[in-house]
XYZ file of C-alpha atoms in Angstrom:
519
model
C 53.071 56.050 142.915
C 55.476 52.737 143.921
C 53.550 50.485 141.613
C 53.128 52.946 138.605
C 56.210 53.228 138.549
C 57.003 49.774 138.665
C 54.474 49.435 135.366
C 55.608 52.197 133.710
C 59.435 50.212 133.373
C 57.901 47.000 133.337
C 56.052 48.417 130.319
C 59.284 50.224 128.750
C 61.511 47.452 129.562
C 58.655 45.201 127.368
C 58.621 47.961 124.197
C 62.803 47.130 124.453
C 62.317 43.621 124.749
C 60.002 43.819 121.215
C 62.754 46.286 119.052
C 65.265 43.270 119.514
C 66.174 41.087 117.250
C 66.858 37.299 117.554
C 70.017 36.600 115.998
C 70.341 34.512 112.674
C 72.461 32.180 111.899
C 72.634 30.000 108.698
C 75.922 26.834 108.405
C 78.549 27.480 106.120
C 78.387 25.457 102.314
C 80.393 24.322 99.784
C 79.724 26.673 96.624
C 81.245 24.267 93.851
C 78.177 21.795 92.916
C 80.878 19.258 91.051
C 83.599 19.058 94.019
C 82.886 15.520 94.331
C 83.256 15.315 90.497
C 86.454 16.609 90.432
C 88.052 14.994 93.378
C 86.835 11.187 91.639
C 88.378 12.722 88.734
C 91.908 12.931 90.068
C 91.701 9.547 92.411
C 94.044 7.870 89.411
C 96.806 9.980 89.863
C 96.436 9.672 94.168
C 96.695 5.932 93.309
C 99.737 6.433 91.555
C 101.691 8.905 94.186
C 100.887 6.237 96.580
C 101.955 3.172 94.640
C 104.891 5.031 93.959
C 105.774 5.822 97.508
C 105.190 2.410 98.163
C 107.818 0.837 95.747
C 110.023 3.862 96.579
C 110.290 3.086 100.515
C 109.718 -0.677 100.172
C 107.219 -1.396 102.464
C 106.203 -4.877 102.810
C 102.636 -3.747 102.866
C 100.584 -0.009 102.269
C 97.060 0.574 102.589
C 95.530 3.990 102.315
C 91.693 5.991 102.130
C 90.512 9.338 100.789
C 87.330 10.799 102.738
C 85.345 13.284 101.397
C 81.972 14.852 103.000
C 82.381 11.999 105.442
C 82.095 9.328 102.793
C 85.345 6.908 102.100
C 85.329 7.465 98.450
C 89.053 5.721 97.159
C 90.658 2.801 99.286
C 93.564 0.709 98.048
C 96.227 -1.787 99.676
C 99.601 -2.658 98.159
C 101.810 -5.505 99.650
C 102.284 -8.405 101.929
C 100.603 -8.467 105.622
C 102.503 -11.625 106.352
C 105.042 -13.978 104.910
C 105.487 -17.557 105.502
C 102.768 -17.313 103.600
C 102.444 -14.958 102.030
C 99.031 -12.390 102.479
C 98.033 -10.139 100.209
C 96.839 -6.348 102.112
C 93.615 -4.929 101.604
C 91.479 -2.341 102.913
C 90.096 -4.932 105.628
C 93.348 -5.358 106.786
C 94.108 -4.758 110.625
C 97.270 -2.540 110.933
C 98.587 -1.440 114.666
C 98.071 2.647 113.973
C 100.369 3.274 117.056
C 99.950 6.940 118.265
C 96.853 7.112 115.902
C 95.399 5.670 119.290
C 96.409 8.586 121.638
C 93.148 10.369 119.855
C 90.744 7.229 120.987
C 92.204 7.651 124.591
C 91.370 11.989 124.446
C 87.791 11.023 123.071
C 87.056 8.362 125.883
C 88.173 11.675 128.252
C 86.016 13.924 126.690
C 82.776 11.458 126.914
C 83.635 11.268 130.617
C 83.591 14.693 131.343
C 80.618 15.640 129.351
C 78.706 12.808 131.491
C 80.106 15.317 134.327
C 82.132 12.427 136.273
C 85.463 14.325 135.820
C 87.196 17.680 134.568
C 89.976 18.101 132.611
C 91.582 20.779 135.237
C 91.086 18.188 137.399
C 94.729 16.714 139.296
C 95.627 13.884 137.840
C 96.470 12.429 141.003
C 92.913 12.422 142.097
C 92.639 9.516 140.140
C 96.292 8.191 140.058
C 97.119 8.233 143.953
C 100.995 7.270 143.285
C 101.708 10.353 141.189
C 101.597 12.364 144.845
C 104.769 10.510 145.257
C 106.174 12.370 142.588
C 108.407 15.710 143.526
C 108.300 17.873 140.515
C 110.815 20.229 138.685
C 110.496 23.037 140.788
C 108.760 24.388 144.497
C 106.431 26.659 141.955
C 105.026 24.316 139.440
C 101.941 23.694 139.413
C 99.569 20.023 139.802
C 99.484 18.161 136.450
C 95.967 17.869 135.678
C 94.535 15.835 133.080
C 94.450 18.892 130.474
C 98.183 18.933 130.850
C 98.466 15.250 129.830
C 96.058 15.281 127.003
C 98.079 18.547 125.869
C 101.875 16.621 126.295
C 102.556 19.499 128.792
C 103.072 17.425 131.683
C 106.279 17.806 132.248
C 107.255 15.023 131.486
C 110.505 13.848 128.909
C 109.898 12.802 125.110
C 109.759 9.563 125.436
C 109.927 7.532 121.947
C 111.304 4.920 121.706
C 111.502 3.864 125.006
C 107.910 3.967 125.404
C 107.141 1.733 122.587
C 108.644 -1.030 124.302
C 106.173 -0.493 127.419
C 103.032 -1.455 125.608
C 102.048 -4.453 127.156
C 103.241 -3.561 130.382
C 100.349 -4.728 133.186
C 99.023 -1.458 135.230
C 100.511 -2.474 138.209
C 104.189 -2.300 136.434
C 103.253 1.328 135.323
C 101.739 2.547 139.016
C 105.165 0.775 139.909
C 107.175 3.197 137.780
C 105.295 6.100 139.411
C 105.389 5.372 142.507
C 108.918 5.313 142.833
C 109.009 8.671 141.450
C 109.749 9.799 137.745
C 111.956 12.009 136.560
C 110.693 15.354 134.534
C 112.271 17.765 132.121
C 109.893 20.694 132.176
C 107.690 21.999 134.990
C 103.934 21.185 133.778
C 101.865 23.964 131.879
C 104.746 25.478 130.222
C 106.199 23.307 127.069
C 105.294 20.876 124.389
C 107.050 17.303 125.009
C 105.565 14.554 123.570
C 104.787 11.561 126.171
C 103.683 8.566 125.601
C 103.928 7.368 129.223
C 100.829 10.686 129.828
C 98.746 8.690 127.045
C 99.398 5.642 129.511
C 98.008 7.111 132.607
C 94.879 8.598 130.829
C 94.220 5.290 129.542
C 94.349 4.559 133.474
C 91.910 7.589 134.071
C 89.544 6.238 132.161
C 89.479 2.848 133.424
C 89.004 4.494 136.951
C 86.509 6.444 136.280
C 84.463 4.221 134.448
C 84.944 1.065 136.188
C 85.610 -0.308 132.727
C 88.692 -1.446 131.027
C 89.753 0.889 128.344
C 89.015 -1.570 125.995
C 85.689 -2.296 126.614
C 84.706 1.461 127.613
C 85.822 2.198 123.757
C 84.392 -0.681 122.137
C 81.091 0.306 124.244
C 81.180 3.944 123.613
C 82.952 4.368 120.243
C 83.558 1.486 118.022
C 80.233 0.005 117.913
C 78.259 3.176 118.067
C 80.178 3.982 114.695
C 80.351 0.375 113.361
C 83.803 -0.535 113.699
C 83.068 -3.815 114.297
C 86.719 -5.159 113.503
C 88.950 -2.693 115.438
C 90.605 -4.171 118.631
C 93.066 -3.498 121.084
C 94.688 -6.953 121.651
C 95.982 -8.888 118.639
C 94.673 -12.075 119.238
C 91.449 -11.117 118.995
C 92.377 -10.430 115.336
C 91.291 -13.115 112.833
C 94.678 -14.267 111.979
C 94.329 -13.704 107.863
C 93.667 -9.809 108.452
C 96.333 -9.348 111.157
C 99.019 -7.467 109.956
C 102.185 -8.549 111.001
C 104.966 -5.514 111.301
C 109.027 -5.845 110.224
C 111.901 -3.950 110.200
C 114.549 -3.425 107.597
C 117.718 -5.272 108.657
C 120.684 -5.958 106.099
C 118.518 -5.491 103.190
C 115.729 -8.050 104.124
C 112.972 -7.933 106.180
C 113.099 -9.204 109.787
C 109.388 -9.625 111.388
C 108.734 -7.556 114.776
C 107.023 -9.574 117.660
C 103.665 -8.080 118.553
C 103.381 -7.198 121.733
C 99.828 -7.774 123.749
C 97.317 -4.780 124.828
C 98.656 -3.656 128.031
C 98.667 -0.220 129.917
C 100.639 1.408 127.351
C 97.949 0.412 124.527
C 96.164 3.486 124.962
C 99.116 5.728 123.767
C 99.461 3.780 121.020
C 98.287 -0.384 121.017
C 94.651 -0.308 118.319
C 94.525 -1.931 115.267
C 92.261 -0.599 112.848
C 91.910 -0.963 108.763
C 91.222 1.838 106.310
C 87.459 0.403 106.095
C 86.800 0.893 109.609
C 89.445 4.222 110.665
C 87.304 5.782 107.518
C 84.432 6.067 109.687
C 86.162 7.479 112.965
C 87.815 10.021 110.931
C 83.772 10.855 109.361
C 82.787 10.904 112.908
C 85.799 13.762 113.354
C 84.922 15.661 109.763
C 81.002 16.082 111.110
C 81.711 18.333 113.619
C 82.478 20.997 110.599
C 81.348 23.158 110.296
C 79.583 24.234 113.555
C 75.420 24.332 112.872
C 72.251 23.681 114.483
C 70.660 20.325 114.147
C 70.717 16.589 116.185
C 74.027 15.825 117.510
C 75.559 12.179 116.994
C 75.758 9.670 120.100
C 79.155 9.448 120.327
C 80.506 12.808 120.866
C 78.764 16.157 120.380
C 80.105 18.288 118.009
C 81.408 21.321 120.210
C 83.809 18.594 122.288
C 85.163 17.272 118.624
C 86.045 20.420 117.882
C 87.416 21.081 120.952
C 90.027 18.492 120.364
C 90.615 20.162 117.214
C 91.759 23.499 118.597
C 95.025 24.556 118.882
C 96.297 24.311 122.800
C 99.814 23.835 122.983
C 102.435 25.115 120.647
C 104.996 22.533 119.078
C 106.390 24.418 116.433
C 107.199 26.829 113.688
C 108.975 25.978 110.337
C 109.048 29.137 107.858
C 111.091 27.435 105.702
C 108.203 24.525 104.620
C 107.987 23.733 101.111
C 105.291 21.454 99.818
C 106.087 18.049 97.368
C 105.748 20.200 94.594
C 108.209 22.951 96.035
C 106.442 25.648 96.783
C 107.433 27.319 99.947
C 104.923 28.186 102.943
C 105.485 28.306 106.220
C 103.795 26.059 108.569
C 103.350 26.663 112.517
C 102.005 23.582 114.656
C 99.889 22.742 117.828
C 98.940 19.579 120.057
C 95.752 19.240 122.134
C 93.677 16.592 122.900
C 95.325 13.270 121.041
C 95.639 15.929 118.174
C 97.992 17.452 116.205
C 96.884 20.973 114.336
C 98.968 22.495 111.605
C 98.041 25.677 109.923
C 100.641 26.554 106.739
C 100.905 29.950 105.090
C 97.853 29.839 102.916
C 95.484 29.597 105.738
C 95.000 25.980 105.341
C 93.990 24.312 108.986
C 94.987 20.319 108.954
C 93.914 17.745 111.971
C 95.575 14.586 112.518
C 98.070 12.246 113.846
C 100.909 10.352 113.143
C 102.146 6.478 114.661
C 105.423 4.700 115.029
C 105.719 1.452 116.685
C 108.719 -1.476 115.901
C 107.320 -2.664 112.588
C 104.638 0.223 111.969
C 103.828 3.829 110.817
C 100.752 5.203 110.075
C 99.124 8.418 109.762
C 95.947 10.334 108.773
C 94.982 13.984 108.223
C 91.874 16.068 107.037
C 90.968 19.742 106.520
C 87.331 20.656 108.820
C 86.813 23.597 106.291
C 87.389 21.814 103.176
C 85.711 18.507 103.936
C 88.580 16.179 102.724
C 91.284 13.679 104.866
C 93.457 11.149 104.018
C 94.204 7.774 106.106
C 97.642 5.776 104.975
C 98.955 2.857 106.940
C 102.542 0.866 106.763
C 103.823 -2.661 108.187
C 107.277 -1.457 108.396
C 109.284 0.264 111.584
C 108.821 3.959 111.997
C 107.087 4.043 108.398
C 106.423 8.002 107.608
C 103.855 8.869 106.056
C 102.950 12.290 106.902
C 104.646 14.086 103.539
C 102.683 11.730 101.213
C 99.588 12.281 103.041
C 100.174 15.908 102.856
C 101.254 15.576 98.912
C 98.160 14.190 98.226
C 95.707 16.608 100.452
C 97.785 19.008 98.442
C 97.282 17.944 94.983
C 93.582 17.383 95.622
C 92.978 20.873 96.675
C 94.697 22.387 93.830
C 94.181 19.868 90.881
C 90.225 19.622 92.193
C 90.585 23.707 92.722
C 88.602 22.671 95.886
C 87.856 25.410 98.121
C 86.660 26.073 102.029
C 82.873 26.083 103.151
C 81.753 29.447 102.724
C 79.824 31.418 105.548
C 76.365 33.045 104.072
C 76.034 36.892 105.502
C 73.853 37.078 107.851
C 70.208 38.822 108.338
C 71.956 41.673 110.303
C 75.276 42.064 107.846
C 72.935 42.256 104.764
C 70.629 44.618 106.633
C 73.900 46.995 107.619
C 74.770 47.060 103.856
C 71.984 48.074 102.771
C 71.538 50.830 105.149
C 75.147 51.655 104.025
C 73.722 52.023 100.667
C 71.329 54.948 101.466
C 73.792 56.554 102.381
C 76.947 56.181 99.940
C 78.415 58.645 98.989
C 77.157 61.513 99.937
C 76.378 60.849 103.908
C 73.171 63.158 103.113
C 72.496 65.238 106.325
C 68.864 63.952 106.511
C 69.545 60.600 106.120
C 71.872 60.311 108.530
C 69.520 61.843 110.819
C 67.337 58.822 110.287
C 69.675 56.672 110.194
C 70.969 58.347 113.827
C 67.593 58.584 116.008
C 66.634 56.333 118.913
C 63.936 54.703 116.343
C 66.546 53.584 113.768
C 69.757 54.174 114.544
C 71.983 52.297 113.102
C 75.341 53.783 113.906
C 77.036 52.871 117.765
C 77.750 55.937 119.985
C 81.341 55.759 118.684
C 81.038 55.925 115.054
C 80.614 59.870 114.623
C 83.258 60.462 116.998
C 85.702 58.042 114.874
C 84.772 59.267 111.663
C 83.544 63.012 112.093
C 80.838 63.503 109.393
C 82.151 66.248 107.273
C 85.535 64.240 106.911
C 83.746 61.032 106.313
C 81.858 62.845 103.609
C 84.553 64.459 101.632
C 86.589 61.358 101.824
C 84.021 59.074 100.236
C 83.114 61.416 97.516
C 86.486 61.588 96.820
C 87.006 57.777 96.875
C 83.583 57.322 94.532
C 84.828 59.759 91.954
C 87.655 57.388 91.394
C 86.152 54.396 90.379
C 83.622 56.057 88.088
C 80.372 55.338 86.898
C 79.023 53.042 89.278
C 78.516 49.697 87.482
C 77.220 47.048 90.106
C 77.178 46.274 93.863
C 79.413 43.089 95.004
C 77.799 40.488 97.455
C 78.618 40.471 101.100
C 81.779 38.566 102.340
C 81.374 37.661 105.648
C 84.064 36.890 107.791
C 81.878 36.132 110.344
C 78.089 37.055 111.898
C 79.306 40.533 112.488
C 82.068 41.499 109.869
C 81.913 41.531 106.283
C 82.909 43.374 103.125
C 81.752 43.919 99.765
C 82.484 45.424 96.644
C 81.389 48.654 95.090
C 81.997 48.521 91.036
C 83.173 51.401 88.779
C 84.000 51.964 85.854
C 87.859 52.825 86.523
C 88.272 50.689 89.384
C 86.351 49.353 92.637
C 85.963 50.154 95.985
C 86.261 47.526 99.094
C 83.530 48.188 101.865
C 84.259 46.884 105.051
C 82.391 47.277 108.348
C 81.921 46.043 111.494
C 79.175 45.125 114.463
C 78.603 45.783 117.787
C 77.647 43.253 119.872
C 74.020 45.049 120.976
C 71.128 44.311 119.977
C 70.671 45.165 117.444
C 74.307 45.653 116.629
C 75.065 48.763 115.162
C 77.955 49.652 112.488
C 81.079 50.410 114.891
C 84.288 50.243 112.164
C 83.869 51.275 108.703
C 86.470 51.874 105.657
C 86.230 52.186 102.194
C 89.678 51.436 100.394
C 89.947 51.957 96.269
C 91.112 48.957 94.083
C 92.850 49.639 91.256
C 91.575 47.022 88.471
C-alpha cells in the first residue's frame, strides 16, 4: 500500500509538473526606427552649447563625446593642452578625469568578488590591518566594510580639497595616517559623506587582494580587454604631445598646476583618459541595459554593472531643480559603487560622475533606459561640467523626442488579457465557471473575495455603457512580466484595464480595475 502510494503522488506531482508553464521573457527595444537619425540631426546645435560654454568659462582647453547605443557618434576638442607651446586639444587628448576614477577603483572590487576572493560586507580591516587601530564615533557603530567605502558611508569626513593634495602619496604614508588613528564625523552605515581618502584604501584592497598594483590589475582586467590602449595612471607614461597639462585662473591669466605622480590616492581620483578611449568604458557601462539573456562581456557581467548603477546611499533631494531651459523638476540623488544616480521628476534615471583636481574638471553621464551619455572634460581647476552635460542629455531627449526602451508583454500578460476579454463586461456566470475550475482557472483564491461577482458585474456594465460603442482594443502596457494595462475604446470615451499576477505558476489575475477616461 506504502509504494502505491508513493506512485500515486509521484504520478500527481508529475501531471502538476506538466500544467506549468516556463516563464517568458523577451528584452526591452527601442520603438523609434530613426532615433539615431534624429540624434545626428541635432549634433550641430550640441557643438554649439558646448563651444559656447567653452568661451563662456574660458577654459584653456574642452573636449567632449556623445554615445549612443554604445557607439561614440560626435567628439570634438576646443583649446590649448599646453602652452609654451602651444597644443592644440583633440579627442586623443589625455585629460586627468579626477573622481571619474573612483568608478575604475568600484569595478576592480566588483571583478574581485565575483572571482569569490572577497565580499563587499567584508571588514575592511581584514585587508587593511591598521584601520583596527582606529576607535570609531561611538561604542555601537558598527565595522566599516568595504560596501560602506564604495557607498561614502564610512564614516568618514568630506574630504575635498584636502584629499586632492594626497595623490601621490606612497602607501606607506597613507597606512601611516591610519595607523595613528583618524578622525570620523558619522558612525559608518548611516550617512552620505563623500571621501576620497575611502577611494584610497580600496585602491589598497585591491592591490592586496590581487597581489597586483592597481595599475596593472586595471590595465590587465579593464583597459585592454576594452581597448583603451592610451589610458594610464602615471603621467609620464603619457606621450608628452597628448598630455594635458591643467591651470588655474589667477589674476586674470592662467597659472599651470604641477602634476602630481600616481600614488595611493590615484585610485580616488589619479587616470587620465581621452574622449576616444572613456567612450568605450562608458559603452562597456550602457551594455548592461537593459537586462536580457545572451553572452556576457569579459570584463564585467552585466548584473554587477548594474549593480553599481543602483541607488544605495541617499545624498540628496532638490525639489526646487530647474533644467537649462527653466523648466522646474525636482531631482533626488544616490551614491553606490564609484557612482552617482540621479532620478528628476519625469522619471528620468541618470548614471555618472563628476572630477575636480587643481587644474581639472570633468564629468560624464548617460541614461541605461534611453541608450544615450555624454563625456566632457576641462584643463582648468574645479572645471564644472555637470549642468552642460545635463543641458545637452536634455535637449537631445526632447529635440530628438527620444524615448525609453520599451518592455514587450509577456506570453502570460497577453494570455490574462485575453481571458479578460471573454469575459468583459458582463462576467457571464458560465464563463466564469470556466474560467474558475481547477482545469483553467485563471483567477487567485483572492480575487472573488476582493471583488464579489455581482458587484464586479454591475460595476463594469456600468463603466462599458459609458464609453459607448466599443471601437477597438488597446495593446498591452506592461510595466513589468506580471503587470500591465490596456485600453478599451468607445465611442464616448475609453476605459483603462489594469491587472495584476500572482507569482504561481501559472500566475493567476490577483488585482484588477477598470477606470473610465474621458477623451
Amino acid at each position: 500500500m506504502a509504494r502505491l502510494l508513493k506512485i500515486a503522488f509521484g504520478l500527481v506531482l508529475w501531471l502538476e509538473l506538466q500544467s506549468q508553464t516556463k516563464q517568458s521573457y523577451f528584452a526591452p527595444h527601442y520603438l523609434d526606427p530613426k532615433r539615431t537619425e534624429k540624434v545626428l540631426s541635432i549634433l550641430p546645435l550640441v557643438d554649439s552649447l558646448y563651444h559656447q560654454y567653452f568661451v563662456q568659462k574660458g577654459f584653456p582647453s574642452m573636449a567632449y563625446g556623445i554615445v549612443l547605443d554604445g557607439q561614440l557618434v560626435a567628439s570634438k576638442a576646443f583649446g590649448m593642452i599646453q602652452r609654451s607651446p602651444d597644443i592644440l586639444s583633440s579627442t586623443k587628448a589625455l585629460y586627468r578625469i579626477a573622481s571619474m576614477s573612483k568608478s575604475v577603483t568600484a569595478m576592480a572590487i566588483l571583478q574581485l568578488r565575483d572571482a569569490g576572493k572577497l565580499r563587499l560586507d567584508d571588514q575592511a580591516s581584514k585587508y587593511i590591518p591598521e584601520l583596527k587601530n582606529n576607535t570609531l564615533l561611538t561604542s555601537d557603530a558598527p565595522a566599516i566594510t568595504i560596501r560602506h567605502l564604495l557607498n561614502h558611508a564610512a564614516g568618514f569626513p568630506e574630504d575635498n580639497p584636502w584629499g586632492d593634495r594626497q595623490l601621490d602619496d606612497s602607501n606607506l604614508e597613507l597606512k601611516a595616517l591610519i595607523l595613528q588613528g583618524t578622525y570620523f564625523s558619522n558612525v559608518p552605515g548611516i550617512a552620505y559623506e563623500y571621501s576620497n581618502l575611502g577611494f584610497a584604501l580600496l585602491g589598497q584592497i585591491v592591490e592586496k587582494v590581487s597581489g597586483m598594483t592597481l595599475e596593472s590589475f586595471t590595465k590587465r582586467n579593464i583597459f585592454q580587454p576594452l581597448g583603451m590602449f592610451q589610458t594610464e595612471w602615471e603621467y609620464f607614461k603619457v606621450p608628452a604631445v597628448t598630455l594635458v597639462h591643467g591651470f588655474r585662473r589667477v589674476n586674470n591669466a592662467f597659472k599651470e598646476e604641477p602634476l602630481l605622480h600616481h600614488g595611493s590616492y590615484g585610485a580616488m581620483g589619479g587616470l587620465f583618459t581621452s574622449i576616444e578611449d572613456f567612450s568605450k568604458y562608458v559603452s562597456l557601462h550602457m551594455s548592461a541595459w537593459p537586462p536580457r539573456n545572451g553572452p556576457e562581456n569579459v570584463v564585467l557581467k552585466r548584473s554587477s554593472l548594474r549593480e553599481m548603477h543602483r541607488p544605495a546611499n541617499f545624498s540628496g533631494f532638490n525639489p526646487w531643480f530647474q533644467y537649462a531651459s527653466g523648466r522646474p523638476c525636482g531631482v533626488v540623488s544616490a551614491y553606490n559603487y564609484g557612482l552617482g544616480w540621479l532620478k528628476d521628476c519625469e522619471g528620468r534615471e541618470y548614471v555618472g560622475h563628476s572630477g575636480g583636481l587643481p587644474g581639472f574638471g570633468s564629468q560624464w553621464r548617460f541614461l541605461p533606459e534611453y541608450g544615450l551619455g555624454v563625456i566632457s572634460f576641462a584643463n582648468l581647476t574645479y572645471a564644472g561640467l555637470g549642468g552642460i552635460n545635463l543641458q545637452i542629455l536634455d535637449t537631445l531627449i526632447n529635440l530628438a523626442d527620444l524615448q525609453p526602451y520599451q518592455l514587450p508583454p509577456s506570453d502570460i500578460l497577453n494570455q490574462r488579457k485575453s481571458d479578460l476579454m471573454q469575459l468583459l463586461p458582463e462576467w457571464s456566470p458560465s464563463i466564469v465557471d470556466q474560467f474558475s475550475s481547477r482545469s483553467g482557472n485563471i483567477f487567485s483564491e483572492s480575487f472573488f473575495p476582493d471583488y464579489p461577482i455581482d458587484e464586479l458585474r454591475k460595476n463594469t456594465l456600468a463603466s462599458f455603457k459609458q464609453i459607448g460603442k466599443i471601437k477597438s482594443i488597446g495593446e498591452l502596457h506592461p510595466e513589468n512580466q506580471l503587470r500591465g494595462t490596456f485600453d478599451i475604446i468607445g465611442e464616448a470615451g475609453r476605459l483603462e484595464v489594469f491587472f495584476t499576477l500572482t507569482p504561481e505558476n501559472p500566475p493567476l489575475i490577483q488585482e484588477l480595475s477598470i477606470d473610465f477616461k474621458k477623451e
